[in-house]
PDB file of C-alpha atoms and ligand atoms in Angstrom:
ATOM      1  CA  MET A1328     116.246  89.325 118.307  1.00  0.00           C
ATOM      2  CA  SER A1329     116.582  86.838 115.624  1.00  0.00           C
ATOM      3  CA  GLU A1330     113.727  84.890 113.723  1.00  0.00           C
ATOM      4  CA  ASP A1331     111.639  82.641 114.064  1.00  0.00           C
ATOM      5  CA  ARG A1332     113.422  79.800 111.474  1.00  0.00           C
ATOM      6  CA  SER A1333     111.437  76.484 109.642  1.00  0.00           C
ATOM      7  CA  SER A1334     114.353  74.754 109.684  1.00  0.00           C
ATOM      8  CA  TRP A1335     113.117  74.315 113.432  1.00  0.00           C
ATOM      9  CA  GLN A1336     110.494  72.632 112.803  1.00  0.00           C
ATOM     10  CA  VAL A1337     112.957  70.161 111.351  1.00  0.00           C
ATOM     11  CA  LYS A1338     113.381  66.558 114.073  1.00  0.00           C
ATOM     12  CA  GLY A1339     113.853  63.722 113.757  1.00  0.00           C
ATOM     13  CA  SER A1340     114.410  60.952 110.946  1.00  0.00           C
ATOM     14  CA  SER A1341     112.088  64.026 109.365  1.00  0.00           C
ATOM     15  CA  ILE A1342     115.825  65.520 108.459  1.00  0.00           C
ATOM     16  CA  LEU A1343     116.117  62.485 106.248  1.00  0.00           C
ATOM     17  CA  SER A1344     112.821  64.048 103.444  1.00  0.00           C
ATOM     18  CA  GLU A1345     114.706  67.382 104.288  1.00  0.00           C
ATOM     19  CA  LEU A1346     118.379  66.197 103.342  1.00  0.00           C
ATOM     20  CA  VAL A1347     118.090  63.652 100.179  1.00  0.00           C
ATOM     21  CA  SER A1348     115.941  66.342  98.861  1.00  0.00           C
ATOM     22  CA  LEU A1349     119.274  69.018  99.584  1.00  0.00           C
ATOM     23  CA  MET A1350     121.772  66.803  98.504  1.00  0.00           C
ATOM     24  CA  ASP A1351     119.777  65.531  95.210  1.00  0.00           C
ATOM     25  CA  LEU A1352     119.791  61.942  96.376  1.00  0.00           C
ATOM     26  CA  SER A1353     118.712  60.558  92.633  1.00  0.00           C
ATOM     27  CA  SER A1354     118.492  56.679  92.382  1.00  0.00           C
ATOM     28  CA  ASP A1355     121.137  56.243  90.094  1.00  0.00           C
ATOM     29  CA  GLU A1356     123.107  57.230  92.963  1.00  0.00           C
ATOM     30  CA  ALA A1357     120.827  54.591  95.371  1.00  0.00           C
ATOM     31  CA  ALA A1358     121.650  51.613  92.093  1.00  0.00           C
ATOM     32  CA  LEU A1359     125.287  51.942  92.540  1.00  0.00           C
ATOM     33  CA  LEU A1360     125.950  52.293  95.574  1.00  0.00           C
ATOM     34  CA  LYS A1361     123.759  48.871  96.169  1.00  0.00           C
ATOM     35  CA  ALA A1362     125.599  47.765  93.439  1.00  0.00           C
ATOM     36  CA  LEU A1363     128.553  47.415  95.827  1.00  0.00           C
ATOM     37  CA  SER A1364     127.056  45.712  98.790  1.00  0.00           C
ATOM     38  CA  ALA A1365     129.176  42.325  98.979  1.00  0.00           C
ATOM     39  CA  GLN A1366     132.361  44.574  98.377  1.00  0.00           C
ATOM     40  CA  ALA A1367     131.356  47.158 101.394  1.00  0.00           C
ATOM     41  CA  LYS A1368     130.431  43.624 103.313  1.00  0.00           C
ATOM     42  CA  SER A1369     133.867  42.153 102.832  1.00  0.00           C
ATOM     43  CA  THR A1370     135.684  45.036 103.814  1.00  0.00           C
ATOM     44  CA  ALA A1371     134.043  46.269 107.084  1.00  0.00           C
ATOM     45  CA  PRO A1372     136.944  43.686 108.754  1.00  0.00           C
ATOM     46  CA  GLN A1373     139.407  45.916 107.952  1.00  0.00           C
ATOM     47  CA  MET A1374     137.623  49.064 108.757  1.00  0.00           C
ATOM     48  CA  THR A1375     137.278  48.382 112.059  1.00  0.00           C
ATOM     49  CA  GLU A1376     141.098  46.812 112.396  1.00  0.00           C
ATOM     50  CA  SER A1377     142.345  50.247 111.669  1.00  0.00           C
ATOM     51  CA  PHE A1378     139.055  51.946 113.194  1.00  0.00           C
ATOM     52  CA  TYR A1379     139.343  50.962 116.810  1.00  0.00           C
ATOM     53  CA  GLU A1380     143.478  50.575 116.073  1.00  0.00           C
ATOM     54  CA  ARG A1381     142.536  54.411 116.403  1.00  0.00           C
ATOM     55  CA  LEU A1382     140.409  54.904 119.378  1.00  0.00           C
ATOM     56  CA  PHE A1383     142.774  52.266 121.220  1.00  0.00           C
ATOM     57  CA  LYS A1384     145.439  54.510 119.920  1.00  0.00           C
ATOM     58  CA  HIS A1385     144.518  57.670 122.285  1.00  0.00           C
ATOM     59  CA  GLU A1386     143.363  57.466 125.880  1.00  0.00           C
ATOM     60  CA  ASN A1387     140.908  60.142 125.548  1.00  0.00           C
ATOM     61  CA  THR A1388     138.799  57.683 123.512  1.00  0.00           C
ATOM     62  CA  ALA A1389     140.640  54.197 124.565  1.00  0.00           C
ATOM     63  CA  GLU A1390     138.773  54.837 128.245  1.00  0.00           C
ATOM     64  CA  TYR A1391     135.424  54.702 126.975  1.00  0.00           C
ATOM     65  CA  LEU A1392     136.540  50.801 125.184  1.00  0.00           C
ATOM     66  CA  GLN A1393     137.869  48.950 128.504  1.00  0.00           C
ATOM     67  CA  GLY A1394     135.961  46.213 129.395  1.00  0.00           C
ATOM     68  CA  LYS A1395     133.570  46.617 126.453  1.00  0.00           C
ATOM     69  CA  PRO A1396     132.214  43.719 123.626  1.00  0.00           C
ATOM     70  CA  MET A1397     134.850  43.926 121.056  1.00  0.00           C
ATOM     71  CA  GLU A1398     133.964  41.156 119.136  1.00  0.00           C
ATOM     72  CA  ARG A1399     130.183  42.835 118.960  1.00  0.00           C
ATOM     73  CA  LEU A1400     131.276  46.388 119.146  1.00  0.00           C
ATOM     74  CA  HIS A1401     133.565  45.117 115.465  1.00  0.00           C
ATOM     75  CA  SER A1402     130.564  43.694 114.025  1.00  0.00           C
ATOM     76  CA  MET A1403     128.036  46.647 115.081  1.00  0.00           C
ATOM     77  CA  VAL A1404     130.278  49.032 113.195  1.00  0.00           C
ATOM     78  CA  GLY A1405     131.504  46.757 110.396  1.00  0.00           C
ATOM     79  CA  GLU A1406     127.065  46.463 109.606  1.00  0.00           C
ATOM     80  CA  TRP A1407     126.827  50.376 109.729  1.00  0.00           C
ATOM     81  CA  PHE A1408     129.716  50.646 107.919  1.00  0.00           C
ATOM     82  CA  THR A1409     128.150  48.046 104.885  1.00  0.00           C
ATOM     83  CA  GLU A1410     125.033  49.586 105.638  1.00  0.00           C
ATOM     84  CA  LEU A1411     125.958  52.624 104.124  1.00  0.00           C
ATOM     85  CA  PHE A1412     125.855  51.397 100.159  1.00  0.00           C
ATOM     86  CA  SER A1413     122.499  49.555 101.448  1.00  0.00           C
ATOM     87  CA  GLY A1414     121.197  52.090  98.728  1.00  0.00           C
ATOM     88  CA  THR A1415     117.785  52.648 100.776  1.00  0.00           C
ATOM     89  CA  TYR A1416     118.440  55.223 102.613  1.00  0.00           C
ATOM     90  CA  ASP A1417     114.818  55.849 104.036  1.00  0.00           C
ATOM     91  CA  GLU A1418     113.206  56.830 107.857  1.00  0.00           C
ATOM     92  CA  GLN A1419     113.997  53.066 108.657  1.00  0.00           C
ATOM     93  CA  TYR A1420     117.666  53.766 107.899  1.00  0.00           C
ATOM     94  CA  VAL A1421     117.823  56.758 109.290  1.00  0.00           C
ATOM     95  CA  GLN A1422     116.312  56.514 112.624  1.00  0.00           C
ATOM     96  CA  LYS A1423     118.308  53.661 113.058  1.00  0.00           C
ATOM     97  CA  ARG A1424     121.533  56.130 113.160  1.00  0.00           C
ATOM     98  CA  LEU A1425     119.265  59.115 114.997  1.00  0.00           C
ATOM     99  CA  ILE A1426     119.268  55.997 118.179  1.00  0.00           C
ATOM    100  CA  ILE A1427     123.415  54.706 117.275  1.00  0.00           C
ATOM    101  CA  GLY A1428     123.886  58.438 118.184  1.00  0.00           C
ATOM    102  CA  GLU A1429     122.230  59.100 120.827  1.00  0.00           C
ATOM    103  CA  ILE A1430     123.429  55.699 122.751  1.00  0.00           C
ATOM    104  CA  HIS A1431     127.449  57.684 122.093  1.00  0.00           C
ATOM    105  CA  VAL A1432     125.300  60.588 123.549  1.00  0.00           C
ATOM    106  CA  ARG A1433     125.192  58.365 126.525  1.00  0.00           C
ATOM    107  CA  ILE A1434     127.955  57.549 127.501  1.00  0.00           C
ATOM    108  CA  GLY A1435     129.033  60.593 127.692  1.00  0.00           C
ATOM    109  CA  LEU A1436     131.484  60.616 124.259  1.00  0.00           C
ATOM    110  CA  PRO A1437     131.925  63.787 122.621  1.00  0.00           C
ATOM    111  CA  VAL A1438     130.882  64.063 119.352  1.00  0.00           C
ATOM    112  CA  ARG A1439     133.856  65.422 118.045  1.00  0.00           C
ATOM    113  CA  TYR A1440     135.134  62.040 118.431  1.00  0.00           C
ATOM    114  CA  PRO A1441     132.907  60.048 116.232  1.00  0.00           C
ATOM    115  CA  LEU A1442     133.121  63.015 113.466  1.00  0.00           C
ATOM    116  CA  SER A1443     136.089  62.535 113.070  1.00  0.00           C
ATOM    117  CA  MET A1444     136.478  58.987 113.026  1.00  0.00           C
ATOM    118  CA  LEU A1445     134.407  59.997 109.440  1.00  0.00           C
ATOM    119  CA  ASP A1446     138.153  60.311 107.914  1.00  0.00           C
ATOM    120  CA  VAL A1447     138.632  55.930 108.571  1.00  0.00           C
ATOM    121  CA  ILE A1448     134.851  55.583 107.094  1.00  0.00           C
ATOM    122  CA  MET A1449     135.195  57.693 103.924  1.00  0.00           C
ATOM    123  CA  GLN A1450     139.068  56.188 102.978  1.00  0.00           C
ATOM    124  CA  PHE A1451     137.904  52.858 103.630  1.00  0.00           C
ATOM    125  CA  GLY A1452     134.006  53.637 101.754  1.00  0.00           C
ATOM    126  CA  GLU A1453     136.243  55.784  98.721  1.00  0.00           C
ATOM    127  CA  SER A1454     138.683  52.875  98.256  1.00  0.00           C
ATOM    128  CA  VAL A1455     134.946  50.770  97.987  1.00  0.00           C
ATOM    129  CA  ALA A1456     133.589  53.386  95.404  1.00  0.00           C
ATOM    130  CA  GLN A1457     136.807  52.468  92.899  1.00  0.00           C
ATOM    131  CA  THR A1458     135.140  48.831  92.436  1.00  0.00           C
ATOM    132  CA  SER A1459     132.552  50.612  90.915  1.00  0.00           C
ATOM    133  CA  THR A1460     131.485  50.233  87.267  1.00  0.00           C
ATOM    134  CA  ASP A1461     131.453  54.699  87.688  1.00  0.00           C
ATOM    135  CA  PRO A1462     134.111  55.063  90.425  1.00  0.00           C
ATOM    136  CA  GLU A1463     133.333  59.120  89.850  1.00  0.00           C
ATOM    137  CA  LYS A1464     130.180  58.583  90.077  1.00  0.00           C
ATOM    138  CA  THR A1465     129.556  56.419  92.565  1.00  0.00           C
ATOM    139  CA  ASN A1466     132.388  58.462  95.280  1.00  0.00           C
ATOM    140  CA  ALA A1467     130.123  61.439  94.637  1.00  0.00           C
ATOM    141  CA  ALA A1468     127.066  59.320  95.804  1.00  0.00           C
ATOM    142  CA  PHE A1469     129.139  57.619  98.923  1.00  0.00           C
ATOM    143  CA  ARG A1470     129.934  61.598 100.119  1.00  0.00           C
ATOM    144  CA  LYS A1471     126.560  62.509 100.065  1.00  0.00           C
ATOM    145  CA  ILE A1472     125.863  59.288 102.798  1.00  0.00           C
ATOM    146  CA  LEU A1473     128.848  59.737 104.528  1.00  0.00           C
ATOM    147  CA  ALA A1474     127.486  63.702 104.664  1.00  0.00           C
ATOM    148  CA  LEU A1475     124.302  62.649 105.511  1.00  0.00           C
ATOM    149  CA  ASP A1476     125.335  60.598 108.740  1.00  0.00           C
ATOM    150  CA  VAL A1477     127.555  63.454 109.705  1.00  0.00           C
ATOM    151  CA  ALA A1478     124.456  64.736 110.185  1.00  0.00           C
ATOM    152  CA  ILE A1479     122.224  62.029 112.053  1.00  0.00           C
ATOM    153  CA  PHE A1480     125.032  61.889 114.466  1.00  0.00           C
ATOM    154  CA  ASN A1481     125.359  66.113 114.807  1.00  0.00           C
ATOM    155  CA  GLN A1482     121.155  66.102 114.682  1.00  0.00           C
ATOM    156  CA  ALA A1483     121.293  62.875 117.450  1.00  0.00           C
ATOM    157  CA  TYR A1484     123.595  64.924 119.987  1.00  0.00           C
ATOM    158  CA  GLU A1485     121.941  68.556 119.176  1.00  0.00           C
ATOM    159  CA  ASP A1486     118.465  67.430 120.091  1.00  0.00           C
ATOM    160  CA  ASN A1487     119.549  65.333 123.122  1.00  0.00           C
ATOM    161  CA  GLN A1488     121.207  69.090 124.283  1.00  0.00           C
ATOM    162  CA  LEU A1489     117.833  70.979 122.988  1.00  0.00           C
ATOM    163  CA  ASN A1490     115.396  68.310 125.119  1.00  0.00           C
ATOM    164  CA  HIS A1491     117.344  69.040 127.797  1.00  0.00           C
ATOM    165  CA  LEU A1492     117.741  73.309 127.798  1.00  0.00           C
ATOM    166  CA  SER A1493     113.578  73.262 126.816  1.00  0.00           C
ATOM    167  CA  ASN A1494     112.933  71.822 130.231  1.00  0.00           C
ATOM    168  CA  LEU A1495     115.190  73.002 132.012  1.00  0.00           C
ATOM    169  CA  VAL A1496     113.542  76.803 130.350  1.00  0.00           C
ATOM    170  CA  GLY A1497     110.249  75.133 129.699  1.00  0.00           C
ATOM    171  CA  GLY A1498     109.748  75.850 126.183  1.00  0.00           C
ATOM    172  CA  GLU A1499     112.317  74.530 122.290  1.00  0.00           C
ATOM    173  CA  ARG A1500     111.526  78.657 121.052  1.00  0.00           C
ATOM    174  CA  LEU A1501     113.156  80.049 123.603  1.00  0.00           C
ATOM    175  CA  ALA A1502     115.741  77.068 123.599  1.00  0.00           C
ATOM    176  CA  ARG A1503     116.753  78.268 120.102  1.00  0.00           C
ATOM    177  CA  ARG A1504     116.506  81.848 121.275  1.00  0.00           C
ATOM    178  CA  LEU A1505     118.919  81.322 123.878  1.00  0.00           C
ATOM    179  CA  LEU A1506     121.241  79.166 121.924  1.00  0.00           C
ATOM    180  CA  SER A1507     121.548  81.231 119.303  1.00  0.00           C
ATOM    181  CA  GLY A1508     121.805  84.429 121.860  1.00  0.00           C
ATOM    182  CA  SER A1509     119.552  86.430 120.274  1.00  0.00           C
ATOM    183  CA  VAL A1510     117.598  86.547 124.196  1.00  0.00           C
TER     184      VAL A1510
HETATM  185  C1  HEM B1328     131.312  57.910 112.685  1.00  0.00           C
HETATM  186  C2  HEM B1328     131.658  56.765 114.271  1.00  0.00           C
HETATM  187  C3  HEM B1328     131.154  55.445 115.288  1.00  0.00           C
HETATM  188  C4  HEM B1328     130.274  54.999 114.678  1.00  0.00           C
HETATM  189  C5  HEM B1328     129.610  54.896 113.551  1.00  0.00           C
HETATM  190  C6  HEM B1328     130.098  53.271 115.893  1.00  0.00           C
HETATM  191  C7  HEM B1328     128.981  53.372 115.965  1.00  0.00           C
HETATM  192  C8  HEM B1328     129.196  52.793 116.675  1.00  0.00           C
HETATM  193  C9  HEM B1328     127.658  51.021 116.138  1.00  0.00           C
HETATM  194  C10 HEM B1328     126.999  50.258 115.578  1.00  0.00           C
HETATM  195  C11 HEM B1328     127.781  50.483 118.223  1.00  0.00           C
HETATM  196  C12 HEM B1328     126.590  50.282 118.545  1.00  0.00           C
HETATM  197  C13 HEM B1328     125.435  50.110 118.909  1.00  0.00           C
HETATM  198  C14 HEM B1328     124.499  49.386 119.262  1.00  0.00           C
HETATM  199  O1  HEM B1328     124.753  49.150 121.059  1.00  0.00           O
HETATM  200  O2  HEM B1328     123.812  49.573 118.816  1.00  0.00           O
HETATM  201  C15 HEM B1328     128.859  51.505 118.929  1.00  0.00           C
HETATM  202  C16 HEM B1328     128.433  51.139 120.719  1.00  0.00           C
HETATM  203  C17 HEM B1328     130.105  51.891 120.907  1.00  0.00           C
HETATM  204  N1  HEM B1328     130.608  53.026 120.579  1.00  0.00           N
HETATM  205 FE1  HEM B1328     130.190  53.883 119.428  1.00  0.00          FE
HETATM  206  N2  HEM B1328     130.661  54.602 116.364  1.00  0.00           N
HETATM  207  C18 HEM B1328     131.830  55.939 116.277  1.00  0.00           C
HETATM  208  C19 HEM B1328     132.217  56.642 117.122  1.00  0.00           C
HETATM  209  C20 HEM B1328     132.801  56.141 117.872  1.00  0.00           C
HETATM  210  C21 HEM B1328     134.342  56.710 119.616  1.00  0.00           C
HETATM  211  C22 HEM B1328     134.938  57.395 118.740  1.00  0.00           C
HETATM  212  C23 HEM B1328     133.785  56.308 120.442  1.00  0.00           C
HETATM  213  C24 HEM B1328     134.575  56.413 121.321  1.00  0.00           C
HETATM  214  C25 HEM B1328     135.511  55.332 121.497  1.00  0.00           C
HETATM  215  C26 HEM B1328     132.870  54.530 120.652  1.00  0.00           C
HETATM  216  C27 HEM B1328     132.755  54.508 122.062  1.00  0.00           C
HETATM  217  C28 HEM B1328     131.154  53.184 121.500  1.00  0.00           C
HETATM  218  C29 HEM B1328     130.904  52.600 122.644  1.00  0.00           C
HETATM  219  C30 HEM B1328     132.219  52.165 124.175  1.00  0.00           C
HETATM  220  C31 HEM B1328     130.301  51.380 122.162  1.00  0.00           C
HETATM  221  C32 HEM B1328     129.233  50.488 123.203  1.00  0.00           C
HETATM  222  C33 HEM B1328     128.139  51.630 123.850  1.00  0.00           C
HETATM  223  C34 HEM B1328     127.979  50.592 125.245  1.00  0.00           C
HETATM  224  O3  HEM B1328     126.832  50.174 124.645  1.00  0.00           O
HETATM  225  O4  HEM B1328     127.570  51.279 126.083  1.00  0.00           O
HETATM  226  N3  HEM B1328     132.325  55.327 119.355  1.00  0.00           N
HETATM  227  N4  HEM B1328     128.779  52.034 118.014  1.00  0.00           N
END
């Protein structure tokens, strides 16, 4: 039987302080990203063009977008991208992005799709980072912030599954043990 783990106590937006310390994000790195906020904003429309072009090209992803207000989605995803360069990565930042993750959980979208779209985001984010006075350090900072988003998207999906299973079996500890195959 596996042991209980302290990481099991870390939930929702409190993953922030844990991950920021795990990734060792410094205030210098946050400032380098913030300095590119305007550049990110002007790159956002190109980013969202590529983003939705890819999603519309594939039947299984295009299906989710039929009849959706695309102008609004372009603007929301553009804002999400621009905020990667906001320089402020606090609980509110994480909470807002967790809610975005939850919206995708609720439309029944498999997590592999948002995660694989990080490829497009990475490409445009790196091109923004290249315009920095210190491209190498900024790129490293951008990778950290993007890794934080991978964690947030996953967290939204995991929280949802764990909640459902916990309700079904009558407790989170048992749900965790079932998921790890130890009972
Ligand atoms: C990293 C990847 C992704 C990001 C950052 C992202 C971001 C967003 C944001 C910011 C919104 C608006 C949320 C709101 O209303 O407050 C949204 C909504 C939506 N996204 Fe995504 N998205 C991603 C991947 C995907 C993928 C792969 C699909 C599937 C085709 C998708 C389909 C949708 C749909 C259908 C909505 C509208 C939901 C509704 O209000 O009915 N998204 N997304």
